[in-house]
N, CA, C and O of each residue as an XYZ file, in Angstrom:
544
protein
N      14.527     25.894    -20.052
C      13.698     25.808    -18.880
C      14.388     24.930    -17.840
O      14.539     23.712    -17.927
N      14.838     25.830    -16.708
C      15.072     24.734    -15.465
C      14.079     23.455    -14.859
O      12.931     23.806    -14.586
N      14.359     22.271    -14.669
C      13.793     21.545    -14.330
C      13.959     21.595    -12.513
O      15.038     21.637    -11.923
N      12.744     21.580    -11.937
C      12.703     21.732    -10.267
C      13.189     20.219    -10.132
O      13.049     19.322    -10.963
N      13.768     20.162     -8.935
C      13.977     18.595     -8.175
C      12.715     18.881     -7.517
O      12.083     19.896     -7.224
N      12.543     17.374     -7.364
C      11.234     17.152     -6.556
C      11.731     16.500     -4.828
O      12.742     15.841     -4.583
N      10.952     16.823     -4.107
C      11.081     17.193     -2.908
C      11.157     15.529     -2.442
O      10.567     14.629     -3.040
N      11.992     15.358     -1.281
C      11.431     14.003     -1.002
C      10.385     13.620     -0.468
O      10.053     12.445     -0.629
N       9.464     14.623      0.425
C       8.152     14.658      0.955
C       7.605     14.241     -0.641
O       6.799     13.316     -0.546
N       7.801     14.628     -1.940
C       6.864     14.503     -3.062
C       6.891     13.417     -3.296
O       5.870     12.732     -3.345
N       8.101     12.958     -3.508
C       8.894     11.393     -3.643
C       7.444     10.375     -2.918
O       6.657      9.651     -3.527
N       7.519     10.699     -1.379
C       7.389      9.907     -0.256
C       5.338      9.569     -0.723
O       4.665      8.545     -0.607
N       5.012     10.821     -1.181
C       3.484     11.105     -1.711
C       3.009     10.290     -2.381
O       2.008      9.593     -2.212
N       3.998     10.372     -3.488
C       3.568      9.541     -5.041
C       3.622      7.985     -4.694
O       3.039      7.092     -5.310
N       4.457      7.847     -3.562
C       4.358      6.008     -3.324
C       2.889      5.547     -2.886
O       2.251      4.554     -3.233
N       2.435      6.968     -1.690
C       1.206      6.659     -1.529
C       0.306      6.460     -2.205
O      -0.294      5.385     -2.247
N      -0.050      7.793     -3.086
C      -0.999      7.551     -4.394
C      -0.960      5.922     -5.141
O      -1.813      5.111     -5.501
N       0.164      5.973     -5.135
C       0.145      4.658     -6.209
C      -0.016      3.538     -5.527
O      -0.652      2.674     -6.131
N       0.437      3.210     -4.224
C      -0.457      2.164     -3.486
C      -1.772      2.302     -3.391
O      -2.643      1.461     -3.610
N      -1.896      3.700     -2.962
C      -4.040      3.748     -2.867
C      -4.847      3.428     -4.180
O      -6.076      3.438     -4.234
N      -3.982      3.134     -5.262
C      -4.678      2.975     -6.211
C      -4.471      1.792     -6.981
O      -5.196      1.403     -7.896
N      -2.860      0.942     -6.316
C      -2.916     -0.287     -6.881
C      -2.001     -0.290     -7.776
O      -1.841     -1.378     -8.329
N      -1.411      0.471     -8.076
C      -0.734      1.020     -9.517
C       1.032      0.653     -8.992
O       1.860      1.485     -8.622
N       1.190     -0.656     -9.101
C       2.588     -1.192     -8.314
C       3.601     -0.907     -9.151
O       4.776     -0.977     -8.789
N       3.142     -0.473    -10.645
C       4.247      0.291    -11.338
C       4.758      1.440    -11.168
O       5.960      1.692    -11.242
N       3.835      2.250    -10.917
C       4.527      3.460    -10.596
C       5.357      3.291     -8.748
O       6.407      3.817     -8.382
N       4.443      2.415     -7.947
C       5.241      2.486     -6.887
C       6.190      2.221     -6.770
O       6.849      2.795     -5.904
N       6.844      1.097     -7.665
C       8.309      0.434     -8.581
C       8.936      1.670     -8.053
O       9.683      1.878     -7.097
N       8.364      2.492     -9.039
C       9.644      3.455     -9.811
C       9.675      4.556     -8.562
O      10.536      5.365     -8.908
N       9.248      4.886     -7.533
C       9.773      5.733     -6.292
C      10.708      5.234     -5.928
O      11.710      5.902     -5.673
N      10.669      3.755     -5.774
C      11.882      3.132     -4.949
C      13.269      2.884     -5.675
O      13.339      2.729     -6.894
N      14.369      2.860     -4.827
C      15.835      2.543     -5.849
C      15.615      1.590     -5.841
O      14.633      0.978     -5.422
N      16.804      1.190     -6.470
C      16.784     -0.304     -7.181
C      17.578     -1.588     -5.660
O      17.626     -2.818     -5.664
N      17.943     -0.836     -4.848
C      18.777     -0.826     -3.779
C      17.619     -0.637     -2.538
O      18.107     -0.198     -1.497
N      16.649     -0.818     -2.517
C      16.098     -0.051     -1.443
C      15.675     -1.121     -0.458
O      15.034     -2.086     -0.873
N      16.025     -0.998      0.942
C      15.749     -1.464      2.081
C      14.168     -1.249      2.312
O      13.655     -0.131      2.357
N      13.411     -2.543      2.461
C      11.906     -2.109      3.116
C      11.428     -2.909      4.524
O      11.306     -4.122      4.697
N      11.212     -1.859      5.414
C      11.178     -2.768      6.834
C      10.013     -2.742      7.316
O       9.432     -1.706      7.640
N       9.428     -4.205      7.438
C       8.004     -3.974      7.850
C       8.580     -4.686      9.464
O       9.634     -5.263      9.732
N       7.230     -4.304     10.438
C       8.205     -4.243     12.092
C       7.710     -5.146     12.191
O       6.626     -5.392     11.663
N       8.734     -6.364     13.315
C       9.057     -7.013     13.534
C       7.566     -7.281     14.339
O       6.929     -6.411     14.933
N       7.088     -9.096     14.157
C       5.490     -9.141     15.088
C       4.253     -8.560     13.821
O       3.098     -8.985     13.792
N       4.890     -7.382     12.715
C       3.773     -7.409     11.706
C       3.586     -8.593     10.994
O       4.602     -9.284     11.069
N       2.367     -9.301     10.084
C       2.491    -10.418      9.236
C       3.413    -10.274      8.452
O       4.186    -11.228      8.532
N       3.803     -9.310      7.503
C       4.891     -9.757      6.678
C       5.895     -9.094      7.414
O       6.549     -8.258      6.790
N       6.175     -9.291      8.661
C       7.563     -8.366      9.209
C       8.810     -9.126      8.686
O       8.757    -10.347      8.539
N      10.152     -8.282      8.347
C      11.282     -8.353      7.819
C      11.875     -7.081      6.735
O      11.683     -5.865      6.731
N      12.428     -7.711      6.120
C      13.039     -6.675      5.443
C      13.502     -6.690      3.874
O      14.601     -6.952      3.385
N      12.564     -6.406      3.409
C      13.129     -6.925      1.956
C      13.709     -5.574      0.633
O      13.846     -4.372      0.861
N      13.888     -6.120     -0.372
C      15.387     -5.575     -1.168
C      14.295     -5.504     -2.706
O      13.214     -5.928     -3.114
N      15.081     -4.933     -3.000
C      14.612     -4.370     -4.597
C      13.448     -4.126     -4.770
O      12.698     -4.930     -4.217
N      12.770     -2.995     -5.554
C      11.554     -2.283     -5.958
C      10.516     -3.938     -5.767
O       9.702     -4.233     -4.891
N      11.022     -4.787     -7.058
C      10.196     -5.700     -7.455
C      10.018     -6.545     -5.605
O       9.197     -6.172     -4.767
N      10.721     -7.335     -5.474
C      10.650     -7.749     -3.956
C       9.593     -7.093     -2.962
O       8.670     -7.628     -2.348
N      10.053     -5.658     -2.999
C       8.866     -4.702     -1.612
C       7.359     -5.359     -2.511
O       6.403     -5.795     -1.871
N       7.371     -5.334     -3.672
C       5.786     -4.713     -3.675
C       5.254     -6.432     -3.891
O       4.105     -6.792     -3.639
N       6.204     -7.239     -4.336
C       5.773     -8.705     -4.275
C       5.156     -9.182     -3.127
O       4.026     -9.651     -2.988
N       6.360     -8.936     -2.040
C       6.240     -9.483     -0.478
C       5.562     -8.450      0.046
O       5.211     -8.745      1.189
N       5.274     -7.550     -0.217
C       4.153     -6.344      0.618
C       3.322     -6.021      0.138
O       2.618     -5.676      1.087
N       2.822     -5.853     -0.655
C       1.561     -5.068     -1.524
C       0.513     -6.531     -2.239
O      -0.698     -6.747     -2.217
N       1.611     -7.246     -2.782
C       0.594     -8.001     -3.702
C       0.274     -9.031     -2.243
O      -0.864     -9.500     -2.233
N       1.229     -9.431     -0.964
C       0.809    -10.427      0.214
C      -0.370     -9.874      0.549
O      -1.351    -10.579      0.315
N      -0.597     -8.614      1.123
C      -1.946     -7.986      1.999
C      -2.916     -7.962      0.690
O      -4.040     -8.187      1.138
N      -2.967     -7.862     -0.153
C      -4.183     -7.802     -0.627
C      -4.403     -9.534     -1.433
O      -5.191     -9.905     -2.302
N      -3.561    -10.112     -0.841
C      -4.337    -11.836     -1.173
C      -5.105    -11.928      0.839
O      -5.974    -12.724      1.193
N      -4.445    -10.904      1.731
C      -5.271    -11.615      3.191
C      -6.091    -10.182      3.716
O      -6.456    -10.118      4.890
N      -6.365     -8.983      2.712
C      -7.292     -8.113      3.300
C      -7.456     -7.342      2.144
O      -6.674     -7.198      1.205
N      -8.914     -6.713      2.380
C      -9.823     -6.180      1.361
C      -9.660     -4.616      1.353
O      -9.963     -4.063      2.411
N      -9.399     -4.134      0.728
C      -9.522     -2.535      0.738
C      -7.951     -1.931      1.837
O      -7.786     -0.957      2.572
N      -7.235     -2.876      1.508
C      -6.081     -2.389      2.529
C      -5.529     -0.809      2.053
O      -5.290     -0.642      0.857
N      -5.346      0.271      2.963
C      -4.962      1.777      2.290
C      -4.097      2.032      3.433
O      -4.174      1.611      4.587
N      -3.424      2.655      2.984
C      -2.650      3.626      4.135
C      -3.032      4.698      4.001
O      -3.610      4.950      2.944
N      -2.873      5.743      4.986
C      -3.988      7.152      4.910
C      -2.725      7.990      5.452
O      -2.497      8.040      6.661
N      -1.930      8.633      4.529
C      -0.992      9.231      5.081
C      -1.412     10.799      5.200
O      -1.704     11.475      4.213
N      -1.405     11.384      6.785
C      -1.917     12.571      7.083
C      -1.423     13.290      7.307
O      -1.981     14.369      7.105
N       0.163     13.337      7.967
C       1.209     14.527      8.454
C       2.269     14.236      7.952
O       2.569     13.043      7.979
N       3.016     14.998      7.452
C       4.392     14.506      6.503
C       5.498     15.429      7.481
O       5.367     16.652      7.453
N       6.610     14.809      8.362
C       7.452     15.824      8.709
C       8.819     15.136      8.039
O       9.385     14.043      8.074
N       9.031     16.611      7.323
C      10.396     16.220      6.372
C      11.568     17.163      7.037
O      11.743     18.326      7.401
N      12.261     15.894      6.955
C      13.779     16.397      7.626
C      15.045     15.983      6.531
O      15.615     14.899      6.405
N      15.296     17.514      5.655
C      16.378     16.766      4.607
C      15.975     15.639      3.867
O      14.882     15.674      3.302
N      16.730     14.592      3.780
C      16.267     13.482      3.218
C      15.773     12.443      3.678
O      15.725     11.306      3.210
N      15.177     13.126      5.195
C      14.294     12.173      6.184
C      12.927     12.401      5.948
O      12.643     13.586      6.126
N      11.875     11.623      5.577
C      10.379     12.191      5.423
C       9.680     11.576      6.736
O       9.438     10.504      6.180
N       9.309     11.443      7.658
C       8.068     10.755      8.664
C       6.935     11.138      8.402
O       6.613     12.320      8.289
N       5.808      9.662      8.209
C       5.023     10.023      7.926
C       3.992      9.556      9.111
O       4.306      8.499      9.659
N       2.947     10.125      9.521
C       1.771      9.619     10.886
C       0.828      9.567      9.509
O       0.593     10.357      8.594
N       0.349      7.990      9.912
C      -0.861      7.356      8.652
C      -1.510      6.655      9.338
O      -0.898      6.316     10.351
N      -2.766      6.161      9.234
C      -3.416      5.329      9.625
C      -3.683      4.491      8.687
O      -3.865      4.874      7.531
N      -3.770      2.721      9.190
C      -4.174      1.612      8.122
C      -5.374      1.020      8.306
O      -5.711      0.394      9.310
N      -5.981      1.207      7.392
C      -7.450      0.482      7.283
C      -7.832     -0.608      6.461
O      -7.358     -0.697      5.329
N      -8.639     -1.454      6.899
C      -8.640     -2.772      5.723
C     -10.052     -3.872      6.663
O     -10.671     -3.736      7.718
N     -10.036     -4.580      5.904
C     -11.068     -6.076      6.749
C     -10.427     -7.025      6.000
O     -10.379     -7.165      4.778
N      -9.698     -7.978      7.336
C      -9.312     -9.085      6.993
C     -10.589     -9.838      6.312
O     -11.721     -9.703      6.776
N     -10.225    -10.875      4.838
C     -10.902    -11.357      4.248
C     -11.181    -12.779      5.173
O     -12.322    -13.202      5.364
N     -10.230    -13.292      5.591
C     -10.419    -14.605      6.976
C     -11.397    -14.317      7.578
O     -12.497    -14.868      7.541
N     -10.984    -13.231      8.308
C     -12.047    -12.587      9.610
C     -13.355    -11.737      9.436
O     -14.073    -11.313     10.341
N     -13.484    -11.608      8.343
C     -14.426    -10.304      8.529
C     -13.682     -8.907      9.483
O     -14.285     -7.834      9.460
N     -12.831     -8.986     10.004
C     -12.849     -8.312     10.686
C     -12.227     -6.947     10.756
O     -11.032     -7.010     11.044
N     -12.818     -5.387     10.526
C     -11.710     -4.528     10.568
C     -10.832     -4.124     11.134
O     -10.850     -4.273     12.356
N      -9.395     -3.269     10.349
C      -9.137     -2.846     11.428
C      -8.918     -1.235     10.652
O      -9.163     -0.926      9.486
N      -8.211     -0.133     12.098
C      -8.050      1.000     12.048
C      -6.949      1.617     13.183
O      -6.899      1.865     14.388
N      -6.160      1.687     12.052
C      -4.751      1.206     13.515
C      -3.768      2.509     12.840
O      -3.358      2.590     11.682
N      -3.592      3.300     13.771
C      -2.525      4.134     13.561
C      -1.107      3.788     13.538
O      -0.640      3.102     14.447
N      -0.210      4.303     12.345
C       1.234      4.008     12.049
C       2.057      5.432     11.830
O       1.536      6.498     11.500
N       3.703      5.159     12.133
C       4.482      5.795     11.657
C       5.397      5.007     10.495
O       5.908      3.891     10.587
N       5.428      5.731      9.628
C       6.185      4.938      8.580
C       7.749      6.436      8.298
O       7.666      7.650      8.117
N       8.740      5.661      8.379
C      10.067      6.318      8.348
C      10.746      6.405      6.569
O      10.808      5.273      6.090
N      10.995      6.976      6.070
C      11.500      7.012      4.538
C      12.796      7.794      4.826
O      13.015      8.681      5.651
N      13.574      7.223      3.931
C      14.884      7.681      3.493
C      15.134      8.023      1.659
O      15.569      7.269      0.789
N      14.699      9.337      1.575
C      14.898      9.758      0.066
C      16.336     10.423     -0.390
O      17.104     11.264      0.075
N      16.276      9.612     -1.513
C      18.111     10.121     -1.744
C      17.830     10.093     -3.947
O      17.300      9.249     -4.670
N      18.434     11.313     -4.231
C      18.141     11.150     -5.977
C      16.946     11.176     -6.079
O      16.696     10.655     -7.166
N      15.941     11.505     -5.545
C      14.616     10.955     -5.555
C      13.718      9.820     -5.590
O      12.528      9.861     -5.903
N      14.429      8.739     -5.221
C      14.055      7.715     -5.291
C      13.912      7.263     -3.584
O      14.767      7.808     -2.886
N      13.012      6.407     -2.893
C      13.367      5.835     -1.661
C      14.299      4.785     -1.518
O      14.110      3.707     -2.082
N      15.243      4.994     -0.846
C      16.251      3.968     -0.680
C      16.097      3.235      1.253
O      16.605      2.220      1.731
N      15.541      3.884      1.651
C      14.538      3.162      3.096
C      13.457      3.343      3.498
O      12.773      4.291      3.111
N      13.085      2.535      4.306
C      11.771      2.627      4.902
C      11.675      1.756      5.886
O      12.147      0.628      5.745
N      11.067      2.126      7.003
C      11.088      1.345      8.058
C       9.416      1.870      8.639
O       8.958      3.011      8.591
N       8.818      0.749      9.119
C       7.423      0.872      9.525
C       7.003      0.397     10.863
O       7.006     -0.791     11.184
N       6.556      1.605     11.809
C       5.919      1.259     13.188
C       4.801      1.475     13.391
O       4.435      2.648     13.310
N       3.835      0.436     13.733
C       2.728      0.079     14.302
C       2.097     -0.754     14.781
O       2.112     -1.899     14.330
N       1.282     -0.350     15.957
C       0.213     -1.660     17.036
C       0.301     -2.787     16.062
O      -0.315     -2.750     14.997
N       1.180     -3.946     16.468
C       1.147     -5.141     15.705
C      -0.029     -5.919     16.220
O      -0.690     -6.474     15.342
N      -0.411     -6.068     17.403
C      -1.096     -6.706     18.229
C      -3.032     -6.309     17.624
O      -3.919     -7.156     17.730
N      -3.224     -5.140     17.141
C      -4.038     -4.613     16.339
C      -4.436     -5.100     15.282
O      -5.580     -5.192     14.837
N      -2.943     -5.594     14.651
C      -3.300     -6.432     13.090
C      -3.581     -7.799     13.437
O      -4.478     -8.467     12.923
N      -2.729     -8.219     14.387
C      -3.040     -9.348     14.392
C      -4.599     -9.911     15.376
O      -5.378    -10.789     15.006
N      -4.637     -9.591     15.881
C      -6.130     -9.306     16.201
C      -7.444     -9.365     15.279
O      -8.423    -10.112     15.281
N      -7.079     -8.318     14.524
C      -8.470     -8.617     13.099
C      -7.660     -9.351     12.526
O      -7.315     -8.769     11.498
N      -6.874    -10.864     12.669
C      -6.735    -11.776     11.799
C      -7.031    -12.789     12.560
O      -6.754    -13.904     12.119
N      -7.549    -12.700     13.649
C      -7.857    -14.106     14.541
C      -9.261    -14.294     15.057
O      -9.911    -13.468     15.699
N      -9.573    -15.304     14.744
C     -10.676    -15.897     14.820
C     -11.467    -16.007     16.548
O     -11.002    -16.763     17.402
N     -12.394    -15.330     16.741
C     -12.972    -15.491     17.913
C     -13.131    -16.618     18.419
O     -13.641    -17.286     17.519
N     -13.014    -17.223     19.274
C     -13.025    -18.529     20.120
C     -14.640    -18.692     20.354
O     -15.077    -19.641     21.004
C-alpha cells in the first residue's frame, strides 16, 4: 500500500486543531526541530523563537497564563507549494481586563517534509493591546 504525503495545507490544519484543543504535543510534532516562529513585532510575545519546545513554551503556554479561551479560528487556507497563508481570526478575554477581543490575522507557514519550519504572524497589535489595558 502506497502511503499519500500529506499536504502542507494538512500539516498547517493539524497545528490548529491541536492548539484549539490544548494538545501542545501534538502541536510539537507539526513543527521541525529547526523551526523559526515569528510573532509581529508590537504583539505581547513579539519575537522570534526556535525549536518545537521554545514556540509552544513562549507562545501557547504565555497567552493562556494572560487570556482565557485564547483560539485562533483559521478560515481560508491559500496554499502555494510549500507556502500555506492562512486569514484567522483571534478570540480570547484578557484575564487582567475582562476584556475581549476579536481581531483578525494573517498567519504565514513555511512547510517542508511535513513538518513547519516557519511562521510568521500579522495582526492589529494595537487591538491586543487594547483588551490588555486598563480603562483610566
Amino acid at each position: 500500500m502506497t502511503e499519500f504525503a500529506v499536504s502542507p495545507a494538512d500539516v498547517v490544519r493539524r497545528q490548529y486543531l491541536a492548539s484549539a484543543t490544548g494538545d501542545l504535543e501534538a502541536l510539537r510534532a507539526t513543527l521541525a526541530p529547526d523551526v523559526e516562529w515569528t510573532e509581529m513585532a508590537g504583539f505581547p510575545l513579539g519575537g522570534t523563537y526556535r525549536t518545537p519546545e521554545g514556540v509552544t513554551s513562549n507562545v501557547m503556554e504565555e497567552l493562556a497564563k494572560e487570556w482565557d479561551n485564547w483560539v485562533a479560528h483559521d478560515d481560508t487556507y491559500v496554499p502555494d507549494g510549500e507556502n500555506v497563508v492562512v486569514l484567522a481570526r483571534y478570540t480570547a478575554v484578557n484575564k487582567a481586563t475582562g476584556k475581549p477581543i476579536d481581531v483578525r490575522v494573517a498567519h504565514h507557514f513555511v512547510v517542508r517534509g511535513g513538518l513547519i519550519v516557519r511562521f510568521e504572524q500579522f495582526v492589529d497589535t494595537a487591538k491586543v493591546r487594547d483588551a490588555m489595558t486598563h480603562d483610566a
